PDB file of C-alpha atoms in Angstrom:
ATOM      1  CA  MET A 182      52.538  60.648 186.285  1.00 49.00           C
ATOM      2  CA  ASP A 183      55.048  59.729 188.979  1.00 70.00           C
ATOM      3  CA  SER A 184      53.831  56.708 190.985  1.00 87.00           C
ATOM      4  CA  PRO A 185      52.233  57.758 194.310  1.00 94.00           C
ATOM      5  CA  ARG A 186      54.617  57.869 197.240  1.00 97.00           C
ATOM      6  CA  VAL A 187      54.505  58.708 200.930  1.00 98.00           C
ATOM      7  CA  MET A 188      56.064  62.078 201.799  1.00 98.00           C
ATOM      8  CA  VAL A 189      56.924  63.737 205.109  1.00 98.00           C
ATOM      9  CA  LEU A 190      57.230  67.534 204.816  1.00 98.00           C
ATOM     10  CA  THR A 191      58.282  70.178 207.323  1.00 98.00           C
ATOM     11  CA  GLY A 192      57.266  73.838 207.470  1.00 98.00           C
ATOM     12  CA  CYS A 193      53.784  73.172 206.076  1.00 98.00           C
ATOM     13  CA  ALA A 194      51.940  76.016 207.801  1.00 98.00           C
ATOM     14  CA  SER A 195      53.397  78.629 205.464  1.00 97.00           C
ATOM     15  CA  GLY A 196      55.086  79.369 202.157  1.00 97.00           C
ATOM     16  CA  ILE A 197      56.807  76.623 200.201  1.00 98.00           C
ATOM     17  CA  GLY A 198      55.827  73.771 202.501  1.00 98.00           C
ATOM     18  CA  ARG A 199      52.176  74.741 202.531  1.00 98.00           C
ATOM     19  CA  HIS A 200      51.979  74.891 198.750  1.00 98.00           C
ATOM     20  CA  LEU A 201      53.833  71.605 198.317  1.00 98.00           C
ATOM     21  CA  VAL A 202      51.312  69.744 200.464  1.00 98.00           C
ATOM     22  CA  GLY A 203      48.476  70.591 198.077  1.00 98.00           C
ATOM     23  CA  ALA A 204      50.584  70.075 194.960  1.00 98.00           C
ATOM     24  CA  LEU A 205      51.782  66.651 196.074  1.00 98.00           C
ATOM     25  CA  ALA A 206      48.330  65.523 197.191  1.00 98.00           C
ATOM     26  CA  ALA A 207      46.895  66.659 193.849  1.00 97.00           C
ATOM     27  CA  ARG A 208      49.300  64.247 192.122  1.00 97.00           C
ATOM     28  CA  GLY A 209      48.115  61.366 194.263  1.00 97.00           C
ATOM     29  CA  HIS A 210      50.939  61.305 196.802  1.00 98.00           C
ATOM     30  CA  ARG A 211      50.221  60.817 200.503  1.00 98.00           C
ATOM     31  CA  VAL A 212      51.645  63.503 202.740  1.00 98.00           C
ATOM     32  CA  VAL A 213      52.403  63.860 206.422  1.00 98.00           C
ATOM     33  CA  ALA A 214      52.236  67.655 206.734  1.00 98.00           C
ATOM     34  CA  THR A 215      54.143  68.925 209.755  1.00 98.00           C
ATOM     35  CA  ASP A 216      54.795  72.224 211.489  1.00 98.00           C
ATOM     36  CA  ILE A 217      55.573  73.526 214.949  1.00 98.00           C
ATOM     37  CA  ASP A 218      52.466  75.743 214.729  1.00 98.00           C
ATOM     38  CA  GLU A 219      49.747  73.117 214.870  1.00 98.00           C
ATOM     39  CA  ALA A 220      46.897  75.632 215.049  1.00 98.00           C
ATOM     40  CA  ARG A 221      48.081  77.373 211.899  1.00 98.00           C
ATOM     41  CA  LEU A 222      48.600  73.999 210.235  1.00 98.00           C
ATOM     42  CA  ALA A 223      44.947  73.113 210.906  1.00 98.00           C
ATOM     43  CA  GLU A 224      43.884  76.453 209.411  1.00 98.00           C
ATOM     44  CA  CYS A 225      45.890  75.733 206.262  1.00 98.00           C
ATOM     45  CA  GLU A 226      44.314  72.305 205.929  1.00 98.00           C
ATOM     46  CA  LYS A 227      40.837  73.810 206.083  1.00 98.00           C
ATOM     47  CA  ALA A 228      41.604  76.807 203.855  1.00 98.00           C
ATOM     48  CA  ASP A 229      43.408  74.791 201.176  1.00 98.00           C
ATOM     49  CA  GLY A 230      41.087  71.788 201.271  1.00 98.00           C
ATOM     50  CA  TRP A 231      43.780  69.172 201.776  1.00 98.00           C
ATOM     51  CA  PRO A 232      42.144  65.768 201.139  1.00 98.00           C
ATOM     52  CA  GLU A 233      41.988  63.882 204.433  1.00 96.00           C
ATOM     53  CA  GLU A 234      42.558  60.539 202.735  1.00 97.00           C
ATOM     54  CA  ARG A 235      45.950  61.752 201.449  1.00 98.00           C
ATOM     55  CA  VAL A 236      47.107  64.332 204.022  1.00 98.00           C
ATOM     56  CA  ARG A 237      47.769  63.860 207.734  1.00 98.00           C
ATOM     57  CA  ARG A 238      48.693  66.711 210.048  1.00 98.00           C
ATOM     58  CA  GLN A 239      51.431  66.246 212.618  1.00 98.00           C
ATOM     59  CA  GLY A 240      53.067  68.658 215.040  1.00 98.00           C
ATOM     60  CA  LEU A 241      56.828  68.831 214.619  1.00 98.00           C
ATOM     61  CA  ASP A 242      59.514  70.972 216.177  1.00 98.00           C
ATOM     62  CA  VAL A 243      62.402  70.141 213.834  1.00 98.00           C
ATOM     63  CA  ARG A 244      64.830  70.703 216.713  1.00 98.00           C
ATOM     64  CA  SER A 245      63.359  67.740 218.608  1.00 98.00           C
ATOM     65  CA  GLU A 246      64.579  64.192 218.044  1.00 98.00           C
ATOM     66  CA  ALA A 247      61.397  62.805 219.616  1.00 98.00           C
ATOM     67  CA  ASP A 248      59.188  64.926 217.356  1.00 98.00           C
ATOM     68  CA  TRP A 249      61.019  63.626 214.309  1.00 98.00           C
ATOM     69  CA  GLU A 250      60.389  60.044 215.327  1.00 98.00           C
ATOM     70  CA  ALA A 251      56.707  60.817 215.867  1.00 98.00           C
ATOM     71  CA  ALA A 252      56.439  62.463 212.442  1.00 98.00           C
ATOM     72  CA  LEU A 253      57.990  59.468 210.724  1.00 98.00           C
ATOM     73  CA  ASP A 254      55.797  57.135 212.772  1.00 98.00           C
ATOM     74  CA  ALA A 255      52.780  58.983 211.327  1.00 98.00           C
ATOM     75  CA  ALA A 256      53.804  57.728 207.882  1.00 98.00           C
ATOM     76  CA  GLU A 257      54.122  54.093 208.928  1.00 98.00           C
ATOM     77  CA  PRO A 258      50.429  53.160 208.460  1.00 97.00           C
ATOM     78  CA  TRP A 259      50.973  54.090 204.791  1.00 98.00           C
ATOM     79  CA  GLY A 260      54.087  51.910 204.594  1.00 97.00           C
ATOM     80  CA  GLY A 261      56.648  54.455 205.802  1.00 98.00           C
ATOM     81  CA  ALA A 262      58.140  57.588 204.278  1.00 98.00           C
ATOM     82  CA  ASP A 263      59.479  57.239 200.750  1.00 98.00           C
ATOM     83  CA  VAL A 264      60.552  60.896 200.697  1.00 98.00           C
ATOM     84  CA  VAL A 265      61.394  63.378 203.451  1.00 99.00           C
ATOM     85  CA  LEU A 266      61.469  67.038 202.450  1.00 98.00           C
ATOM     86  CA  ASN A 267      63.197  69.380 204.898  1.00 98.00           C
ATOM     87  CA  VAL A 268      61.547  72.698 204.074  1.00 98.00           C
ATOM     88  CA  ALA A 269      61.221  74.541 207.400  1.00 98.00           C
ATOM     89  CA  GLY A 270      63.550  77.506 207.821  1.00 98.00           C
ATOM     90  CA  TYR A 271      64.237  80.693 209.738  1.00 98.00           C
ATOM     91  CA  LEU A 272      65.615  84.049 208.593  1.00 98.00           C
ATOM     92  CA  LYS A 273      66.222  87.348 210.391  1.00 97.00           C
ATOM     93  CA  PRO A 274      68.321  90.043 208.672  1.00 97.00           C
ATOM     94  CA  ALA A 275      71.008  91.798 210.727  1.00 97.00           C
ATOM     95  CA  TRP A 276      74.360  93.435 210.282  1.00 97.00           C
ATOM     96  CA  VAL A 277      77.087  91.448 212.028  1.00 97.00           C
ATOM     97  CA  GLN A 278      77.457  93.883 214.929  1.00 98.00           C
ATOM     98  CA  ASP A 279      73.712  93.837 215.566  1.00 98.00           C
ATOM     99  CA  ILE A 280      73.148  90.071 215.616  1.00 98.00           C
ATOM    100  CA  ALA A 281      71.050  88.962 218.585  1.00 98.00           C
ATOM    101  CA  VAL A 282      72.223  85.902 220.492  1.00 97.00           C
ATOM    102  CA  GLY A 283      68.767  84.360 220.241  1.00 98.00           C
ATOM    103  CA  ASP A 284      68.856  84.632 216.473  1.00 98.00           C
ATOM    104  CA  ILE A 285      72.131  82.719 216.375  1.00 98.00           C
ATOM    105  CA  ASP A 286      70.384  79.850 218.104  1.00 98.00           C
ATOM    106  CA  LEU A 287      67.293  79.997 215.895  1.00 98.00           C
ATOM    107  CA  HIS A 288      69.209  80.054 212.606  1.00 98.00           C
ATOM    108  CA  LEU A 289      71.474  77.176 213.562  1.00 98.00           C
ATOM    109  CA  ASP A 290      68.899  75.124 215.441  1.00 98.00           C
ATOM    110  CA  ILE A 291      66.113  75.334 212.853  1.00 98.00           C
ATOM    111  CA  ASN A 292      68.040  75.579 209.599  1.00 98.00           C
ATOM    112  CA  VAL A 293      70.940  73.272 210.439  1.00 98.00           C
ATOM    113  CA  LYS A 294      70.088  71.085 213.431  1.00 98.00           C
ATOM    114  CA  GLY A 295      66.580  70.526 212.065  1.00 98.00           C
ATOM    115  CA  VAL A 296      67.931  69.301 208.723  1.00 98.00           C
ATOM    116  CA  VAL A 297      70.548  67.105 210.387  1.00 98.00           C
ATOM    117  CA  LEU A 298      68.030  65.517 212.746  1.00 98.00           C
ATOM    118  CA  GLY A 299      65.521  64.980 209.948  1.00 98.00           C
ATOM    119  CA  THR A 300      68.095  63.525 207.582  1.00 98.00           C
ATOM    120  CA  ARG A 301      69.445  61.225 210.286  1.00 98.00           C
ATOM    121  CA  ALA A 302      66.011  59.984 211.355  1.00 98.00           C
ATOM    122  CA  ALA A 303      64.895  59.426 207.761  1.00 98.00           C
ATOM    123  CA  ALA A 304      68.150  57.710 206.796  1.00 98.00           C
ATOM    124  CA  ARG A 305      67.855  55.155 209.580  1.00 98.00           C
ATOM    125  CA  ARG A 306      64.434  54.007 208.422  1.00 98.00           C
ATOM    126  CA  MET A 307      65.157  54.251 204.714  1.00 98.00           C
ATOM    127  CA  LEU A 308      68.420  52.326 204.936  1.00 98.00           C
ATOM    128  CA  ALA A 309      66.594  49.534 206.740  1.00 98.00           C
ATOM    129  CA  ARG A 310      64.239  49.290 203.753  1.00 97.00           C
ATOM    130  CA  GLY A 311      66.974  49.848 201.177  1.00 96.00           C
ATOM    131  CA  ARG A 312      65.232  52.780 199.505  1.00 98.00           C
ATOM    132  CA  GLY A 313      64.156  56.371 199.997  1.00 98.00           C
ATOM    133  CA  HIS A 314      64.933  59.950 199.050  1.00 98.00           C
ATOM    134  CA  ILE A 315      65.794  62.932 201.234  1.00 99.00           C
ATOM    135  CA  VAL A 316      65.310  66.435 199.842  1.00 99.00           C
ATOM    136  CA  ASN A 317      66.825  69.388 201.711  1.00 98.00           C
ATOM    137  CA  ILE A 318      65.911  72.966 200.856  1.00 98.00           C
ATOM    138  CA  GLY A 319      68.964  75.185 200.822  1.00 98.00           C
ATOM    139  CA  SER A 320      69.268  78.554 199.115  1.00 97.00           C
ATOM    140  CA  LEU A 321      71.451  80.405 196.660  1.00 96.00           C
ATOM    141  CA  ALA A 322      72.870  81.674 199.956  1.00 94.00           C
ATOM    142  CA  SER A 323      74.265  78.131 200.282  1.00 96.00           C
ATOM    143  CA  LEU A 324      76.693  79.159 197.531  1.00 94.00           C
ATOM    144  CA  ALA A 325      77.170  82.917 197.739  1.00 90.00           C
ATOM    145  CA  PRO A 326      77.343  84.584 201.172  1.00 87.00           C
ATOM    146  CA  VAL A 327      74.890  87.457 201.473  1.00 91.00           C
ATOM    147  CA  PRO A 328      75.966  90.517 203.479  1.00 92.00           C
ATOM    148  CA  GLY A 329      73.195  91.485 205.855  1.00 95.00           C
ATOM    149  CA  LEU A 330      72.095  87.858 206.028  1.00 96.00           C
ATOM    150  CA  GLY A 331      75.264  86.457 207.550  1.00 96.00           C
ATOM    151  CA  LEU A 332      73.550  84.003 209.888  1.00 98.00           C
ATOM    152  CA  TYR A 333      71.201  82.752 207.185  1.00 98.00           C
ATOM    153  CA  SER A 334      74.123  82.342 204.772  1.00 96.00           C
ATOM    154  CA  ALA A 335      76.145  80.464 207.377  1.00 98.00           C
ATOM    155  CA  SER A 336      73.257  78.132 208.126  1.00 98.00           C
ATOM    156  CA  LYS A 337      72.594  77.406 204.457  1.00 98.00           C
ATOM    157  CA  PHE A 338      76.297  76.834 203.754  1.00 97.00           C
ATOM    158  CA  ALA A 339      76.133  74.254 206.539  1.00 98.00           C
ATOM    159  CA  VAL A 340      73.048  72.654 205.003  1.00 98.00           C
ATOM    160  CA  ARG A 341      74.884  72.296 201.711  1.00 98.00           C
ATOM    161  CA  GLY A 342      78.001  70.808 203.274  1.00 98.00           C
ATOM    162  CA  PHE A 343      75.993  68.336 205.305  1.00 98.00           C
ATOM    163  CA  SER A 344      73.746  67.378 202.384  1.00 98.00           C
ATOM    164  CA  LEU A 345      76.684  66.702 200.046  1.00 98.00           C
ATOM    165  CA  ALA A 346      78.422  64.576 202.665  1.00 98.00           C
ATOM    166  CA  ALA A 347      75.213  62.719 203.485  1.00 98.00           C
ATOM    167  CA  ASP A 348      74.569  61.957 199.820  1.00 98.00           C
ATOM    168  CA  THR A 349      78.056  60.529 199.404  1.00 98.00           C
ATOM    169  CA  GLU A 350      77.346  58.148 202.270  1.00 98.00           C
ATOM    170  CA  LEU A 351      73.734  57.273 201.542  1.00 98.00           C
ATOM    171  CA  ARG A 352      73.210  57.274 197.760  1.00 98.00           C
ATOM    172  CA  PRO A 353      75.276  54.093 197.173  1.00 98.00           C
ATOM    173  CA  ARG A 354      72.977  52.403 199.694  1.00 98.00           C
ATOM    174  CA  GLY A 355      69.782  53.388 197.889  1.00 98.00           C
ATOM    175  CA  VAL A 356      68.962  56.665 199.681  1.00 98.00           C
ATOM    176  CA  PRO A 357      70.008  59.719 197.630  1.00 98.00           C
ATOM    177  CA  VAL A 358      70.049  63.179 199.168  1.00 98.00           C
ATOM    178  CA  SER A 359      69.072  66.107 196.933  1.00 98.00           C
ATOM    179  CA  LEU A 360      69.752  69.750 197.737  1.00 98.00           C
ATOM    180  CA  VAL A 361      67.472  72.398 196.205  1.00 98.00           C
ATOM    181  CA  MET A 362      68.906  75.928 196.222  1.00 97.00           C
ATOM    182  CA  PRO A 363      66.348  78.544 195.181  1.00 97.00           C
ATOM    183  CA  ASP A 364      66.668  82.267 194.787  1.00 96.00           C
ATOM    184  CA  ALA A 365      64.245  84.415 196.802  1.00 95.00           C
ATOM    185  CA  VAL A 366      60.745  82.919 196.833  1.00 97.00           C
ATOM    186  CA  GLN A 367      57.588  84.960 197.342  1.00 96.00           C
ATOM    187  CA  THR A 368      56.609  83.790 200.816  1.00 97.00           C
ATOM    188  CA  PRO A 369      56.099  85.421 204.225  1.00 95.00           C
ATOM    189  CA  MET A 370      59.862  84.964 204.760  1.00 96.00           C
ATOM    190  CA  LEU A 371      60.458  87.290 201.812  1.00 96.00           C
ATOM    191  CA  ASP A 372      57.832  89.793 202.938  1.00 95.00           C
ATOM    192  CA  LEU A 373      59.506  90.256 206.313  1.00 94.00           C
ATOM    193  CA  GLN A 374      62.731  91.323 204.586  1.00 96.00           C
ATOM    194  CA  VAL A 375      61.182  94.295 202.784  1.00 95.00           C
ATOM    195  CA  ASP A 376      61.689  96.637 205.739  1.00 93.00           C
ATOM    196  CA  TYR A 377      65.310  95.676 206.377  1.00 96.00           C
ATOM    197  CA  GLU A 378      68.048  97.629 204.622  1.00 94.00           C
ATOM    198  CA  GLU A 379      70.312  94.679 205.447  1.00 95.00           C
ATOM    199  CA  ALA A 380      68.252  92.451 203.138  1.00 95.00           C
ATOM    200  CA  ALA A 381      68.583  94.570 199.985  1.00 95.00           C
ATOM    201  CA  LEU A 382      70.559  91.909 198.103  1.00 90.00           C
ATOM    202  CA  THR A 383      67.643  89.511 198.477  1.00 93.00           C
ATOM    203  CA  PHE A 384      65.687  91.675 196.039  1.00 94.00           C
ATOM    204  CA  SER A 385      68.422  92.088 193.421  1.00 91.00           C
ATOM    205  CA  GLY A 386      67.035  89.455 191.034  1.00 88.00           C
ATOM    206  CA  SER A 387      64.669  90.170 188.163  1.00 87.00           C
ATOM    207  CA  ARG A 388      61.715  88.850 190.158  1.00 91.00           C
ATOM    208  CA  PRO A 389      61.106  86.544 193.105  1.00 94.00           C
ATOM    209  CA  LEU A 390      60.282  82.953 192.378  1.00 97.00           C
ATOM    210  CA  THR A 391      56.760  81.852 193.181  1.00 97.00           C
ATOM    211  CA  VAL A 392      55.916  78.798 195.257  1.00 98.00           C
ATOM    212  CA  GLU A 393      54.480  77.376 192.038  1.00 98.00           C
ATOM    213  CA  ASP A 394      57.860  77.848 190.299  1.00 97.00           C
ATOM    214  CA  LEU A 395      59.660  75.945 193.013  1.00 98.00           C
ATOM    215  CA  ALA A 396      57.018  73.234 193.294  1.00 98.00           C
ATOM    216  CA  ALA A 397      57.290  72.551 189.565  1.00 98.00           C
ATOM    217  CA  VAL A 398      61.045  72.009 189.883  1.00 98.00           C
ATOM    218  CA  ILE A 399      60.637  69.730 192.887  1.00 98.00           C
ATOM    219  CA  LEU A 400      57.803  67.677 191.395  1.00 98.00           C
ATOM    220  CA  ASP A 401      59.092  67.436 187.819  1.00 97.00           C
ATOM    221  CA  GLU A 402      62.870  67.429 188.294  1.00 97.00           C
ATOM    222  CA  VAL A 403      63.938  66.632 191.840  1.00 98.00           C
ATOM    223  CA  LEU A 404      61.569  63.832 192.820  1.00 98.00           C
ATOM    224  CA  PRO A 405      61.799  61.820 189.580  1.00 97.00           C
ATOM    225  CA  LYS A 406      65.481  62.446 188.767  1.00 98.00           C
ATOM    226  CA  ARG A 407      66.937  62.729 192.299  1.00 98.00           C
ATOM    227  CA  PRO A 408      69.832  65.083 191.424  1.00 98.00           C
ATOM    228  CA  LEU A 409      72.597  65.779 193.911  1.00 98.00           C
ATOM    229  CA  GLU A 410      71.883  69.514 193.820  1.00 97.00           C
ATOM    230  CA  ILE A 411      69.971  72.000 191.730  1.00 97.00           C
ATOM    231  CA  THR A 412      69.761  75.787 191.664  1.00 97.00           C
ATOM    232  CA  VAL A 413      66.612  77.705 190.818  1.00 96.00           C
ATOM    233  CA  PRO A 414      66.762  79.531 188.482  1.00 94.00           C
ATOM    234  CA  LEU A 415      69.806  78.174 186.706  1.00 90.00           C
ATOM    235  CA  ALA A 416      71.162  81.586 185.620  1.00 88.00           C
ATOM    236  CA  ARG A 417      71.192  83.062 189.117  1.00 87.00           C
ATOM    237  CA  GLY A 418      72.602  79.764 190.316  1.00 92.00           C
ATOM    238  CA  ALA A 419      75.509  80.075 187.914  1.00 90.00           C
ATOM    239  CA  ALA A 420      76.194  83.581 189.211  1.00 86.00           C
ATOM    240  CA  ALA A 421      76.088  82.304 192.790  1.00 89.00           C
ATOM    241  CA  ARG A 422      78.556  79.546 191.942  1.00 90.00           C
ATOM    242  CA  LEU A 423      80.889  82.117 190.403  1.00 85.00           C
ATOM    243  CA  ALA A 424      80.629  84.243 193.539  1.00 83.00           C
ATOM    244  CA  ASN A 425      81.511  81.163 195.590  1.00 83.00           C
ATOM    245  CA  THR A 426      84.564  80.521 193.422  1.00 85.00           C
ATOM    246  CA  LEU A 427      85.736  84.155 193.414  1.00 83.00           C
ATOM    247  CA  PRO A 428      84.569  85.694 196.701  1.00 82.00           C
ATOM    248  CA  ALA A 429      86.930  88.664 196.487  1.00 79.00           C
ATOM    249  CA  ALA A 430      85.650  89.575 193.031  1.00 71.00           C
ATOM    250  CA  SER A 431      82.031  89.096 194.031  1.00 73.00           C
ATOM    251  CA  ARG A 432      82.565  91.572 196.865  1.00 76.00           C
ATOM    252  CA  LEU A 433      83.011  94.262 194.241  1.00 77.00           C
ATOM    253  CA  LEU A 434      79.534  93.539 192.862  1.00 77.00           C
ATOM    254  CA  ALA A 435      77.774  93.680 196.222  1.00 83.00           C
ATOM    255  CA  PRO A 436      77.249  97.487 196.303  1.00 85.00           C
ATOM    256  CA  PHE A 437      75.753  97.444 192.787  1.00 83.00           C
ATOM    257  CA  LEU A 438      73.435  94.572 193.628  1.00 86.00           C
ATOM    258  CA  ALA A 439      72.461  96.141 196.934  1.00 86.00           C
ATOM    259  CA  LYS A 440      71.537  99.373 195.154  1.00 90.00           C
ATOM    260  CA  LYS A 441      69.410  97.438 192.682  1.00 92.00           C
ATOM    261  CA  GLY A 442      67.795  95.476 195.483  1.00 90.00           C
ATOM    262  CA  LYS A 443      67.062  98.564 197.553  1.00 91.00           C
ATOM    263  CA  LYS A 444      65.228 100.090 194.602  1.00 93.00           C
ATOM    264  CA  ALA A 445      63.136  96.938 194.318  1.00 92.00           C
ATOM    265  CA  GLN A 446      62.441  97.046 198.060  1.00 92.00           C
ATOM    266  CA  GLU A 447      61.141 100.585 197.777  1.00 91.00           C
ATOM    267  CA  GLY A 448      58.936  99.565 194.873  1.00 92.00           C
ATOM    268  CA  ARG A 449      57.450  96.721 196.920  1.00 90.00           C
ATOM    269  CA  LYS A 450      56.769  99.069 199.812  1.00 87.00           C
ATOM    270  CA  ARG A 451      54.921 101.487 197.565  1.00 86.00           C
ATOM    271  CA  ALA A 452      52.910  98.616 196.126  1.00 85.00           C
ATOM    272  CA  GLY A 453      52.081  97.301 199.570  1.00 77.00           C
ATOM    273  CA  ARG A 454      54.544  94.429 199.124  1.00 61.00           C
TER     274      ARG A 454
END
């Protein structure tokens, strides 16, 4: 088993972050579990039975520099954060002409500014110790722009660009940055997209990943091997990379994929999601 480390996670009151807290604690790691919704975070702790000797709750608005410092301070009694996982994210489907100004701010502030602030704050402390690992959660939308999810795609493209640049700076100094780019994952973020025609492409894969699928990749591949970037699953990742290389050609596939995704959306609606 991987030797126990101290982890700081964001977005732990739901979805991927919530599952990772329990999975990491079960492997003996110590976790500072953070979220902006502190009440919901406390409910998750109780419902999931997070062990109090290995999990600490901490409120964190990822857009706040002060909150980031407080979250990292919470790991100091354990010796400081060995790993910071930027998981928190925001998504709201919309056609370009219908984008709300507030959603521009939320996508860029949470998905981009939050990752930048977290990476910066973690890097400062990790560089001082000469070790550490930063893991940023991107998306296949970091590679292939998704019509109907233009803001989300833009934010995840930014996460990828920043993560690659940060790794080039930090890895030679003992602090690698890994970018994880999953396909759609079965979380509340996916559920909210079912009723949006704009989000049809999200459902064009064979099946959504589960939080267990993604946790297995993070625990067994990303944390021990510290890759620069990884797509999940690999086949859809290869397709996304091709779309990134040939955007004009990929545009021709979008209607086919949207039709396939819309059919899957309808099936999920009939099944009650």
